mmCIF file of C-alpha atoms and ligand atoms in Angstrom:
data_model
loop_
_atom_site.group_PDB
_atom_site.id
_atom_site.type_symbol
_atom_site.label_atom_id
_atom_site.label_comp_id
_atom_site.label_asym_id
_atom_site.label_seq_id
_atom_site.Cartn_x
_atom_site.Cartn_y
_atom_site.Cartn_z
ATOM 1 C CA MET A 1 70.277 -53.660 45.714
ATOM 2 C CA ASP A 2 72.718 -51.301 47.422
ATOM 3 C CA ILE A 3 75.688 -50.226 45.378
ATOM 4 C CA LYS A 4 78.895 -50.174 47.401
ATOM 5 C CA ILE A 5 81.290 -47.450 46.265
ATOM 6 C CA THR A 6 85.070 -47.722 46.596
ATOM 7 C CA ARG A 7 86.639 -44.496 45.412
ATOM 8 C CA ALA A 8 89.859 -44.280 43.419
ATOM 9 C CA ALA A 9 92.765 -43.089 45.558
ATOM 10 C CA ALA A 10 93.852 -40.567 42.946
ATOM 11 C CA LEU A 11 91.785 -39.081 40.133
ATOM 12 C CA LYS A 12 93.055 -38.963 36.554
ATOM 13 C CA GLU A 13 93.602 -35.755 34.690
ATOM 14 C CA LYS A 14 90.665 -35.144 32.339
ATOM 15 C CA PRO A 15 91.564 -35.132 28.647
ATOM 16 C CA ASP A 16 91.152 -32.071 26.414
ATOM 17 C CA SER A 17 87.626 -32.331 24.942
ATOM 18 C CA SER A 18 88.745 -30.999 21.560
ATOM 19 C CA THR A 19 91.126 -33.903 20.869
ATOM 20 C CA LEU A 20 89.187 -36.868 22.260
ATOM 21 C CA VAL A 21 89.498 -40.094 20.279
ATOM 22 C CA PHE A 22 86.402 -42.303 20.531
ATOM 23 C CA GLY A 23 86.652 -44.953 23.220
ATOM 24 C CA GLN A 24 90.213 -44.378 24.351
ATOM 25 C CA SER A 25 90.155 -42.466 27.607
ATOM 26 C CA PHE A 26 88.123 -43.950 30.413
ATOM 27 C CA THR A 27 87.059 -42.377 33.678
ATOM 28 C CA ASP A 28 88.146 -43.112 37.262
ATOM 29 C CA HIS A 29 85.556 -45.756 38.134
ATOM 30 C CA MET A 30 83.537 -48.658 36.749
ATOM 31 C CA PHE A 31 80.404 -50.516 37.843
ATOM 32 C CA ILE A 32 80.389 -54.293 38.376
ATOM 33 C CA ALA A 33 77.737 -56.750 39.548
ATOM 34 C CA ASP A 34 78.214 -60.515 39.802
ATOM 35 C CA TYR A 35 75.767 -63.268 38.970
ATOM 36 C CA ASP A 36 75.900 -66.800 40.265
ATOM 37 C CA ALA A 37 73.381 -69.476 39.377
ATOM 38 C CA GLY A 38 71.245 -70.189 42.421
ATOM 39 C CA GLN A 39 72.145 -66.868 44.007
ATOM 40 C CA GLY A 40 71.193 -64.393 41.283
ATOM 41 C CA TRP A 41 72.762 -60.954 40.924
ATOM 42 C CA HIS A 42 74.793 -59.761 43.892
ATOM 43 C CA ASP A 43 77.618 -57.465 45.014
ATOM 44 C CA ALA A 44 76.728 -54.435 42.910
ATOM 45 C CA ARG A 45 79.648 -52.079 43.312
ATOM 46 C CA ILE A 46 81.508 -49.134 41.870
ATOM 47 C CA VAL A 47 85.265 -49.587 42.036
ATOM 48 C CA PRO A 48 88.338 -47.836 40.607
ATOM 49 C CA TYR A 49 88.643 -48.348 36.824
ATOM 50 C CA GLY A 50 91.190 -51.017 35.995
ATOM 51 C CA PRO A 51 91.920 -54.421 34.452
ATOM 52 C CA LEU A 52 89.520 -57.289 35.147
ATOM 53 C CA GLN A 53 90.838 -60.472 36.665
ATOM 54 C CA MET A 54 89.551 -63.606 35.039
ATOM 55 C CA ASP A 55 90.605 -67.169 34.529
ATOM 56 C CA PRO A 56 92.228 -67.861 31.135
ATOM 57 C CA ALA A 57 89.534 -70.506 30.623
ATOM 58 C CA ALA A 58 86.726 -67.940 31.091
ATOM 59 C CA LYS A 59 83.875 -68.660 28.656
ATOM 60 C CA VAL A 60 83.848 -65.162 27.188
ATOM 61 C CA LEU A 61 87.419 -65.575 25.934
ATOM 62 C CA HIS A 62 86.733 -68.817 24.066
ATOM 63 C CA TYR A 63 83.072 -68.928 23.152
ATOM 64 C CA ALA A 64 82.295 -65.199 22.994
ATOM 65 C CA GLN A 65 79.497 -65.404 25.536
ATOM 66 C CA GLU A 66 79.055 -61.651 25.773
ATOM 67 C CA ILE A 67 76.691 -58.855 24.882
ATOM 68 C CA PHE A 68 77.009 -55.086 25.068
ATOM 69 C CA GLU A 69 75.124 -51.815 24.824
ATOM 70 C CA GLY A 70 76.011 -48.264 23.844
ATOM 71 C CA LEU A 71 74.362 -45.009 24.899
ATOM 72 C CA LYS A 72 75.407 -41.515 25.902
ATOM 73 C CA ALA A 73 75.009 -38.947 28.673
ATOM 74 C CA TYR A 74 74.585 -35.408 27.362
ATOM 75 C CA ARG A 75 75.374 -32.084 29.058
ATOM 76 C CA THR A 76 72.669 -29.456 28.492
ATOM 77 C CA ALA A 77 73.250 -25.694 28.210
ATOM 78 C CA SER A 78 72.225 -25.279 31.864
ATOM 79 C CA GLY A 79 74.883 -27.797 32.942
ATOM 80 C CA ALA A 80 72.427 -30.624 33.717
ATOM 81 C CA ILE A 81 73.112 -34.186 32.545
ATOM 82 C CA GLN A 82 70.580 -36.331 30.694
ATOM 83 C CA LEU A 83 70.254 -39.724 29.009
ATOM 84 C CA PHE A 84 68.389 -40.618 25.806
ATOM 85 C CA ARG A 85 65.944 -43.576 26.015
ATOM 86 C CA PRO A 86 68.107 -45.548 28.485
ATOM 87 C CA MET A 87 65.328 -48.056 29.228
ATOM 88 C CA ASP A 88 65.338 -48.994 25.555
ATOM 89 C CA ASN A 89 68.996 -49.963 25.952
ATOM 90 C CA VAL A 90 68.227 -51.913 29.127
ATOM 91 C CA ARG A 91 65.452 -53.868 27.430
ATOM 92 C CA ARG A 92 67.540 -54.557 24.347
ATOM 93 C CA MET A 93 70.411 -55.659 26.578
ATOM 94 C CA ASN A 94 68.150 -58.274 28.131
ATOM 95 C CA GLN A 95 66.981 -59.450 24.713
ATOM 96 C CA SER A 96 70.621 -59.894 23.748
ATOM 97 C CA CYS A 97 71.272 -61.757 27.021
ATOM 98 C CA GLU A 98 68.377 -64.069 26.294
ATOM 99 C CA ARG A 99 69.792 -64.929 22.866
ATOM 100 C CA MET A 100 73.301 -65.535 24.194
ATOM 101 C CA ALA A 101 72.139 -67.693 27.138
ATOM 102 C CA LEU A 102 73.271 -65.074 29.633
ATOM 103 C CA PRO A 103 71.154 -64.243 32.703
ATOM 104 C CA GLN A 104 68.966 -61.170 32.273
ATOM 105 C CA VAL A 105 69.829 -58.189 34.437
ATOM 106 C CA PRO A 106 66.836 -56.880 36.428
ATOM 107 C CA GLU A 107 65.856 -53.582 34.815
ATOM 108 C CA ASP A 108 66.324 -51.514 37.972
ATOM 109 C CA LEU A 109 69.805 -52.944 38.554
ATOM 110 C CA ALA A 110 70.776 -52.477 34.914
ATOM 111 C CA LEU A 111 69.633 -48.853 34.949
ATOM 112 C CA ALA A 112 71.152 -48.116 38.376
ATOM 113 C CA GLY A 113 74.522 -49.392 37.166
ATOM 114 C CA ILE A 114 74.388 -46.775 34.420
ATOM 115 C CA THR A 115 72.933 -43.838 36.332
ATOM 116 C CA GLU A 116 74.972 -44.280 39.525
ATOM 117 C CA LEU A 117 78.241 -44.525 37.617
ATOM 118 C CA VAL A 118 77.407 -41.441 35.503
ATOM 119 C CA ARG A 119 76.410 -39.575 38.679
ATOM 120 C CA LEU A 120 79.729 -40.398 40.331
ATOM 121 C CA GLU A 121 81.654 -39.482 37.146
ATOM 122 C CA GLN A 122 79.572 -36.394 36.336
ATOM 123 C CA ASP A 123 82.616 -34.114 36.075
ATOM 124 C CA TRP A 124 83.691 -36.288 33.137
ATOM 125 C CA VAL A 125 80.638 -35.342 31.050
ATOM 126 C CA PRO A 126 82.230 -32.743 28.770
ATOM 127 C CA HIS A 127 80.725 -29.292 28.178
ATOM 128 C CA GLU A 128 81.877 -28.498 24.635
ATOM 129 C CA GLU A 129 79.387 -28.499 21.768
ATOM 130 C CA GLY A 130 78.740 -31.987 20.391
ATOM 131 C CA THR A 131 80.676 -33.841 23.095
ATOM 132 C CA SER A 132 79.184 -36.446 25.441
ATOM 133 C CA LEU A 133 79.977 -39.265 27.832
ATOM 134 C CA TYR A 134 79.718 -42.611 26.034
ATOM 135 C CA ILE A 135 78.365 -45.425 28.214
ATOM 136 C CA ARG A 136 79.288 -49.050 27.534
ATOM 137 C CA PRO A 137 77.355 -51.627 29.604
ATOM 138 C CA PHE A 138 78.240 -55.267 28.926
ATOM 139 C CA VAL A 139 77.538 -58.752 30.265
ATOM 140 C CA ILE A 140 80.069 -61.587 30.102
ATOM 141 C CA GLY A 141 80.056 -65.281 30.993
ATOM 142 C CA VAL A 142 83.188 -66.006 33.022
ATOM 143 C CA ASP A 143 82.957 -69.643 34.132
ATOM 144 C CA PRO A 144 86.525 -70.990 34.201
ATOM 145 C CA ALA A 145 85.778 -74.147 32.199
ATOM 146 C CA LEU A 146 86.252 -75.087 28.553
ATOM 147 C CA GLY A 147 83.114 -77.222 28.298
ATOM 148 C CA VAL A 148 80.683 -75.692 25.842
ATOM 149 C CA HIS A 149 77.923 -74.797 28.267
ATOM 150 C CA SER A 150 76.277 -71.605 29.340
ATOM 151 C CA SER A 151 77.972 -69.824 32.267
ATOM 152 C CA HIS A 152 76.889 -70.070 35.892
ATOM 153 C CA HIS A 153 79.052 -67.119 36.834
ATOM 154 C CA CYS A 154 78.571 -63.876 34.900
ATOM 155 C CA GLN A 155 79.297 -60.201 35.325
ATOM 156 C CA TYR A 156 77.440 -57.028 34.369
ATOM 157 C CA ILE A 157 79.936 -54.209 33.959
ATOM 158 C CA VAL A 158 79.600 -50.563 32.937
ATOM 159 C CA ILE A 159 82.463 -48.357 31.770
ATOM 160 C CA VAL A 160 82.200 -44.772 30.513
ATOM 161 C CA CYS A 161 84.407 -42.516 28.417
ATOM 162 C CA PRO A 162 84.147 -38.903 27.287
ATOM 163 C CA VAL A 163 83.820 -38.633 23.504
ATOM 164 C CA GLY A 164 84.348 -35.709 21.169
ATOM 165 C CA ALA A 165 82.019 -34.283 18.556
ATOM 166 C CA TYR A 166 81.502 -36.963 15.900
ATOM 167 C CA TYR A 167 81.443 -34.398 13.100
ATOM 168 C CA PRO A 168 83.796 -31.553 14.026
ATOM 169 C CA GLU A 169 83.734 -30.413 10.357
ATOM 170 C CA GLY A 170 80.057 -31.060 9.649
ATOM 171 C CA LEU A 171 78.362 -34.168 8.293
ATOM 172 C CA ALA A 172 80.431 -35.417 5.357
ATOM 173 C CA PRO A 173 78.787 -38.020 3.093
ATOM 174 C CA THR A 174 80.337 -41.492 3.250
ATOM 175 C CA LYS A 175 81.302 -43.941 0.497
ATOM 176 C CA ILE A 176 79.799 -47.400 0.865
ATOM 177 C CA TYR A 177 80.005 -50.563 -1.191
ATOM 178 C CA VAL A 178 77.891 -53.680 -1.173
ATOM 179 C CA GLU A 179 79.811 -56.507 0.509
ATOM 180 C CA GLN A 180 79.623 -59.665 -1.611
ATOM 181 C CA ARG A 181 81.901 -62.087 0.243
ATOM 182 C CA ASP A 182 81.414 -61.758 3.987
ATOM 183 C CA VAL A 183 78.098 -61.914 5.821
ATOM 184 C CA ARG A 184 77.570 -60.164 9.158
ATOM 185 C CA ALA A 185 74.683 -62.233 10.472
ATOM 186 C CA VAL A 186 71.943 -64.613 9.412
ATOM 187 C CA ARG A 187 68.372 -65.163 10.505
ATOM 188 C CA GLY A 188 68.393 -67.633 13.349
ATOM 189 C CA GLY A 189 71.917 -66.496 14.172
ATOM 190 C CA THR A 190 72.796 -63.580 16.422
ATOM 191 C CA GLY A 191 72.239 -60.524 14.213
ATOM 192 C CA MET A 192 69.459 -59.164 16.416
ATOM 193 C CA ALA A 193 71.668 -59.412 19.507
ATOM 194 C CA LYS A 194 74.304 -56.791 20.269
ATOM 195 C CA THR A 195 77.043 -59.335 20.722
ATOM 196 C CA GLY A 196 80.772 -59.181 20.095
ATOM 197 C CA GLY A 197 80.857 -62.092 17.654
ATOM 198 C CA ASN A 198 78.864 -60.104 15.093
ATOM 199 C CA TYR A 199 81.559 -57.457 15.234
ATOM 200 C CA ALA A 200 84.383 -59.967 14.964
ATOM 201 C CA ALA A 201 82.708 -61.353 11.837
ATOM 202 C CA SER A 202 82.483 -57.861 10.332
ATOM 203 C CA LEU A 203 86.041 -56.655 10.958
ATOM 204 C CA ARG A 204 87.641 -58.176 7.864
ATOM 205 C CA ALA A 205 85.193 -56.559 5.441
ATOM 206 C CA GLY A 206 85.426 -53.231 7.265
ATOM 207 C CA THR A 207 89.222 -53.275 7.077
ATOM 208 C CA ILE A 208 89.224 -54.071 3.347
ATOM 209 C CA ALA A 209 86.616 -51.364 2.690
ATOM 210 C CA GLU A 210 88.875 -48.796 4.356
ATOM 211 C CA GLU A 211 91.881 -50.000 2.354
ATOM 212 C CA ARG A 212 89.859 -49.430 -0.810
ATOM 213 C CA GLY A 213 88.983 -45.900 0.219
ATOM 214 C CA TYR A 214 85.437 -46.631 1.370
ATOM 215 C CA THR A 215 83.973 -45.725 4.727
ATOM 216 C CA GLN A 216 82.095 -48.964 5.341
ATOM 217 C CA VAL A 217 80.195 -51.804 3.692
ATOM 218 C CA LEU A 218 76.504 -52.369 3.038
ATOM 219 C CA TRP A 219 75.693 -55.849 4.331
ATOM 220 C CA LEU A 220 73.493 -58.252 2.400
ATOM 221 C CA ASP A 221 71.326 -60.989 3.898
ATOM 222 C CA GLY A 222 73.183 -64.245 4.440
ATOM 223 C CA VAL A 223 70.688 -66.516 2.682
ATOM 224 C CA GLU A 224 69.878 -65.032 -0.718
ATOM 225 C CA ARG A 225 72.628 -62.398 -0.760
ATOM 226 C CA LYS A 226 70.164 -59.965 -2.283
ATOM 227 C CA TYR A 227 68.516 -57.987 0.460
ATOM 228 C CA ILE A 228 70.347 -55.167 2.210
ATOM 229 C CA GLU A 229 70.523 -55.257 6.012
ATOM 230 C CA GLU A 230 72.787 -52.675 7.658
ATOM 231 C CA VAL A 231 75.639 -50.336 6.824
ATOM 232 C CA GLY A 232 78.739 -51.111 8.896
ATOM 233 C CA ALA A 233 77.418 -51.177 12.470
ATOM 234 C CA MET A 234 74.521 -48.835 11.717
ATOM 235 C CA ASN A 235 70.968 -49.277 10.501
ATOM 236 C CA VAL A 236 70.291 -47.809 7.100
ATOM 237 C CA MET A 237 67.514 -45.729 5.513
ATOM 238 C CA PHE A 238 66.774 -44.410 2.039
ATOM 239 C CA LYS A 239 64.464 -41.736 0.717
ATOM 240 C CA VAL A 240 63.110 -42.918 -2.606
ATOM 241 C CA ALA A 241 60.420 -40.995 -4.497
ATOM 242 C CA GLY A 242 59.331 -39.211 -1.324
ATOM 243 C CA LYS A 243 59.002 -42.365 0.798
ATOM 244 C CA ILE A 244 61.406 -43.651 3.431
ATOM 245 C CA LEU A 245 62.614 -47.239 3.055
ATOM 246 C CA THR A 246 64.447 -49.245 5.711
ATOM 247 C CA PRO A 247 65.033 -53.002 6.107
ATOM 248 C CA ASP A 248 62.529 -54.679 8.411
ATOM 249 C CA LEU A 249 63.654 -56.321 11.650
ATOM 250 C CA ASN A 250 63.885 -59.837 10.303
ATOM 251 C CA GLY A 251 66.083 -61.335 13.022
ATOM 252 C CA SER A 252 69.451 -60.529 11.501
ATOM 253 C CA VAL A 253 69.088 -56.743 11.734
ATOM 254 C CA LEU A 254 69.824 -54.971 15.015
ATOM 255 C CA ASP A 255 66.835 -53.091 16.441
ATOM 256 C CA GLY A 256 68.571 -49.713 16.693
ATOM 257 C CA ILE A 257 67.247 -47.097 19.081
ATOM 258 C CA THR A 258 68.321 -44.348 16.668
ATOM 259 C CA ARG A 259 66.472 -46.232 13.896
ATOM 260 C CA ARG A 260 63.359 -46.414 16.054
ATOM 261 C CA SER A 261 63.634 -42.713 16.923
ATOM 262 C CA CYS A 262 64.118 -41.699 13.277
ATOM 263 C CA ILE A 263 61.072 -43.717 12.210
ATOM 264 C CA GLN A 264 58.978 -41.981 14.886
ATOM 265 C CA LEU A 265 60.171 -38.496 13.859
ATOM 266 C CA LEU A 266 59.639 -39.244 10.161
ATOM 267 C CA LYS A 267 56.081 -40.371 10.880
ATOM 268 C CA ASP A 268 55.525 -37.263 13.025
ATOM 269 C CA TRP A 269 56.578 -35.209 10.007
ATOM 270 C CA GLY A 270 54.087 -36.995 7.787
ATOM 271 C CA TYR A 271 56.421 -39.281 5.855
ATOM 272 C CA GLU A 272 55.442 -42.763 4.855
ATOM 273 C CA VAL A 273 58.008 -45.223 6.247
ATOM 274 C CA GLU A 274 58.204 -48.684 4.697
ATOM 275 C CA GLU A 275 59.957 -51.347 6.776
ATOM 276 C CA ARG A 276 60.435 -54.206 4.368
ATOM 277 C CA ARG A 277 62.880 -56.304 2.398
ATOM 278 C CA ILE A 278 64.878 -54.142 -0.007
ATOM 279 C CA THR A 279 67.193 -55.565 -2.647
ATOM 280 C CA ALA A 280 70.467 -53.887 -3.547
ATOM 281 C CA GLU A 281 69.220 -53.996 -7.131
ATOM 282 C CA GLU A 282 66.164 -51.929 -6.238
ATOM 283 C CA LEU A 283 68.430 -49.286 -4.721
ATOM 284 C CA PHE A 284 70.738 -49.069 -7.728
ATOM 285 C CA GLN A 285 67.751 -48.825 -10.050
ATOM 286 C CA ALA A 286 66.240 -46.069 -7.926
ATOM 287 C CA ALA A 287 69.536 -44.206 -7.991
ATOM 288 C CA LYS A 288 69.906 -44.561 -11.758
ATOM 289 C CA SER A 289 66.332 -43.446 -12.455
ATOM 290 C CA GLY A 290 66.720 -40.400 -10.232
ATOM 291 C CA ALA A 291 64.165 -41.625 -7.659
ATOM 292 C CA MET A 292 66.799 -42.057 -4.926
ATOM 293 C CA GLU A 293 66.821 -38.798 -3.018
ATOM 294 C CA GLU A 294 68.807 -39.506 0.135
ATOM 295 C CA ALA A 295 70.544 -42.318 2.016
ATOM 296 C CA TRP A 296 71.884 -42.422 5.542
ATOM 297 C CA GLY A 297 72.956 -44.700 8.389
ATOM 298 C CA THR A 298 71.651 -44.391 11.958
ATOM 299 C CA GLY A 299 73.357 -45.215 15.267
ATOM 300 C CA THR A 300 74.109 -43.778 18.691
ATOM 301 C CA ALA A 301 77.725 -42.808 17.994
ATOM 302 C CA ALA A 302 77.162 -40.776 14.812
ATOM 303 C CA VAL A 303 73.366 -40.224 15.153
ATOM 304 C CA VAL A 304 72.969 -40.093 11.352
ATOM 305 C CA SER A 305 75.645 -40.529 8.726
ATOM 306 C CA PRO A 306 74.810 -39.461 5.152
ATOM 307 C CA ILE A 307 75.733 -41.805 2.287
ATOM 308 C CA GLY A 308 77.021 -40.014 -0.802
ATOM 309 C CA GLU A 309 78.246 -42.920 -2.891
ATOM 310 C CA LEU A 310 77.125 -46.508 -3.263
ATOM 311 C CA ALA A 311 79.120 -49.099 -5.204
ATOM 312 C CA GLU A 312 78.671 -52.765 -6.091
ATOM 313 C CA GLY A 313 81.295 -54.492 -8.193
ATOM 314 C CA ASP A 314 82.076 -52.093 -11.036
ATOM 315 C CA GLU A 315 78.863 -50.190 -10.650
ATOM 316 C CA LYS A 316 78.757 -46.909 -8.770
ATOM 317 C CA VAL A 317 76.015 -44.367 -8.065
ATOM 318 C CA ILE A 318 76.221 -40.925 -6.471
ATOM 319 C CA ILE A 319 73.390 -39.952 -4.140
ATOM 320 C CA ASN A 320 72.146 -36.361 -3.845
ATOM 321 C CA ASN A 321 75.251 -35.023 -5.628
ATOM 322 C CA ASN A 322 77.320 -36.392 -2.758
ATOM 323 C CA LYS A 323 75.781 -33.874 -0.366
ATOM 324 C CA ILE A 324 73.855 -34.416 2.850
ATOM 325 C CA GLY A 325 70.128 -34.536 2.118
ATOM 326 C CA GLU A 326 67.467 -32.321 3.628
ATOM 327 C CA ILE A 327 65.785 -35.073 5.682
ATOM 328 C CA THR A 328 69.118 -36.502 6.824
ATOM 329 C CA GLN A 329 70.110 -33.060 8.121
ATOM 330 C CA LYS A 330 66.673 -32.513 9.685
ATOM 331 C CA LEU A 331 66.848 -35.854 11.533
ATOM 332 C CA TYR A 332 70.328 -35.022 12.760
ATOM 333 C CA ASP A 333 69.276 -31.564 13.970
ATOM 334 C CA GLU A 334 66.112 -32.841 15.663
ATOM 335 C CA LEU A 335 67.692 -35.838 17.401
ATOM 336 C CA THR A 336 70.771 -33.968 18.595
ATOM 337 C CA GLY A 337 68.482 -31.103 19.596
ATOM 338 C CA ILE A 338 66.469 -33.434 21.835
ATOM 339 C CA GLN A 339 69.591 -35.170 23.179
ATOM 340 C CA TRP A 340 71.314 -31.956 24.226
ATOM 341 C CA GLY A 341 68.055 -30.398 25.457
ATOM 342 C CA ARG A 342 67.848 -27.661 22.810
ATOM 343 C CA VAL A 343 64.450 -28.679 21.439
ATOM 344 C CA ALA A 344 61.242 -30.072 22.942
ATOM 345 C CA ASP A 345 61.024 -33.801 23.700
ATOM 346 C CA PRO A 346 57.415 -34.722 22.822
ATOM 347 C CA HIS A 347 57.957 -38.481 23.173
ATOM 348 C CA ASP A 348 59.519 -38.396 26.669
ATOM 349 C CA TRP A 349 62.771 -39.883 25.415
ATOM 350 C CA ILE A 350 64.932 -37.908 27.834
ATOM 351 C CA VAL A 351 65.733 -39.111 31.347
ATOM 352 C CA LYS A 352 67.338 -36.451 33.501
ATOM 353 C CA LEU A 353 70.023 -37.655 35.861
HETATM 354 C C1 LIG B 401 74.365 -50.743 18.072
HETATM 355 C C2 LIG B 401 74.102 -51.095 16.645
HETATM 356 C C3 LIG B 401 73.280 -50.324 15.816
HETATM 357 C C4 LIG B 401 72.693 -48.998 16.226
HETATM 358 O O1 LIG B 401 71.876 -49.062 17.355
HETATM 359 P P1 LIG B 401 71.565 -47.746 18.172
HETATM 360 O O2 LIG B 401 70.715 -48.220 19.288
HETATM 361 O O3 LIG B 401 70.867 -46.821 17.264
HETATM 362 O O4 LIG B 401 72.885 -47.197 18.615
HETATM 363 C C5 LIG B 401 73.028 -50.772 14.531
HETATM 364 N N1 LIG B 401 73.572 -51.912 14.068
HETATM 365 C C6 LIG B 401 74.387 -52.665 14.831
HETATM 366 C C7 LIG B 401 74.954 -53.923 14.267
HETATM 367 C C8 LIG B 401 74.676 -52.284 16.141
HETATM 368 O O5 LIG B 401 75.482 -53.047 16.882
#
């Protein structure tokens, strides 16, 4: 499908890369494609960035028929631009679409929407150490009708924004507590889909955690309220007695691309990785016995985020003396090294623009 480009009449001034706030300054253009039942995807186009017009009855506004993705474009030392495992995002996007009764986006169209927009906006990919261009593809159902049905008219949209270094002062360990009231997702629900409703359901707990001086919450499963699932909007891993533990993909855990990449690297380095059900109790016991060596979250925005303190009710344990662990740091260095083209990419994860 040809992509028609309508250029912005005037270009914005680019923000200072040292003071970028995540997700606040967007570039000059955006990608849009429309879907209509019977016709399929059509009118792929890049247009000036700006507000979307939609009917107030649009499905997405009432029934949250939407899914999204998140990935980054990285500037290498030679000035080239590259993406990290973009086809993994495209495939996951279609799995999310399937769950949310949205039409799947053909893989070549989904990828072209990303690559052609980044190509047009290439001057927006910042050069400073640790900075990148964050890419946010999303699909929405926009039928102007309040009946609870799947949409016949949908849109696939991509917006991009330059983002600063996530850790300008180095990787500081986070404080996490086990959330006992709210549940993010349940098996059979939408936890494995990257869909806005999961985030809406998590906002209250995240806000309260911040008010209490914590960085985020550790989510428990929604059925038995025993097994840990994710930390905030990241997957989570633990190093216990030399082995790596991470919750298995049981349907309510998001299949993170950073998670997948960490598991591969850990296996490459000879670690045993157990993907299984893990109770919060097991973790606290491991911490108290001294077997808990490291804990960290994984996700595209932060890559890895060390956990230095874990609390549940009145109980509190400190992990690795509240310092980043050796494996956490090694994963961070290796993944960011591959992403910015500083180290070899043995698994062909990089796609050059
Ligand atoms: C996006 C996301 C992640 C991390 O996925 P990555 O592909 O590694 O960025 C983890 N958990 C949730 C709930 C997410 O939405």
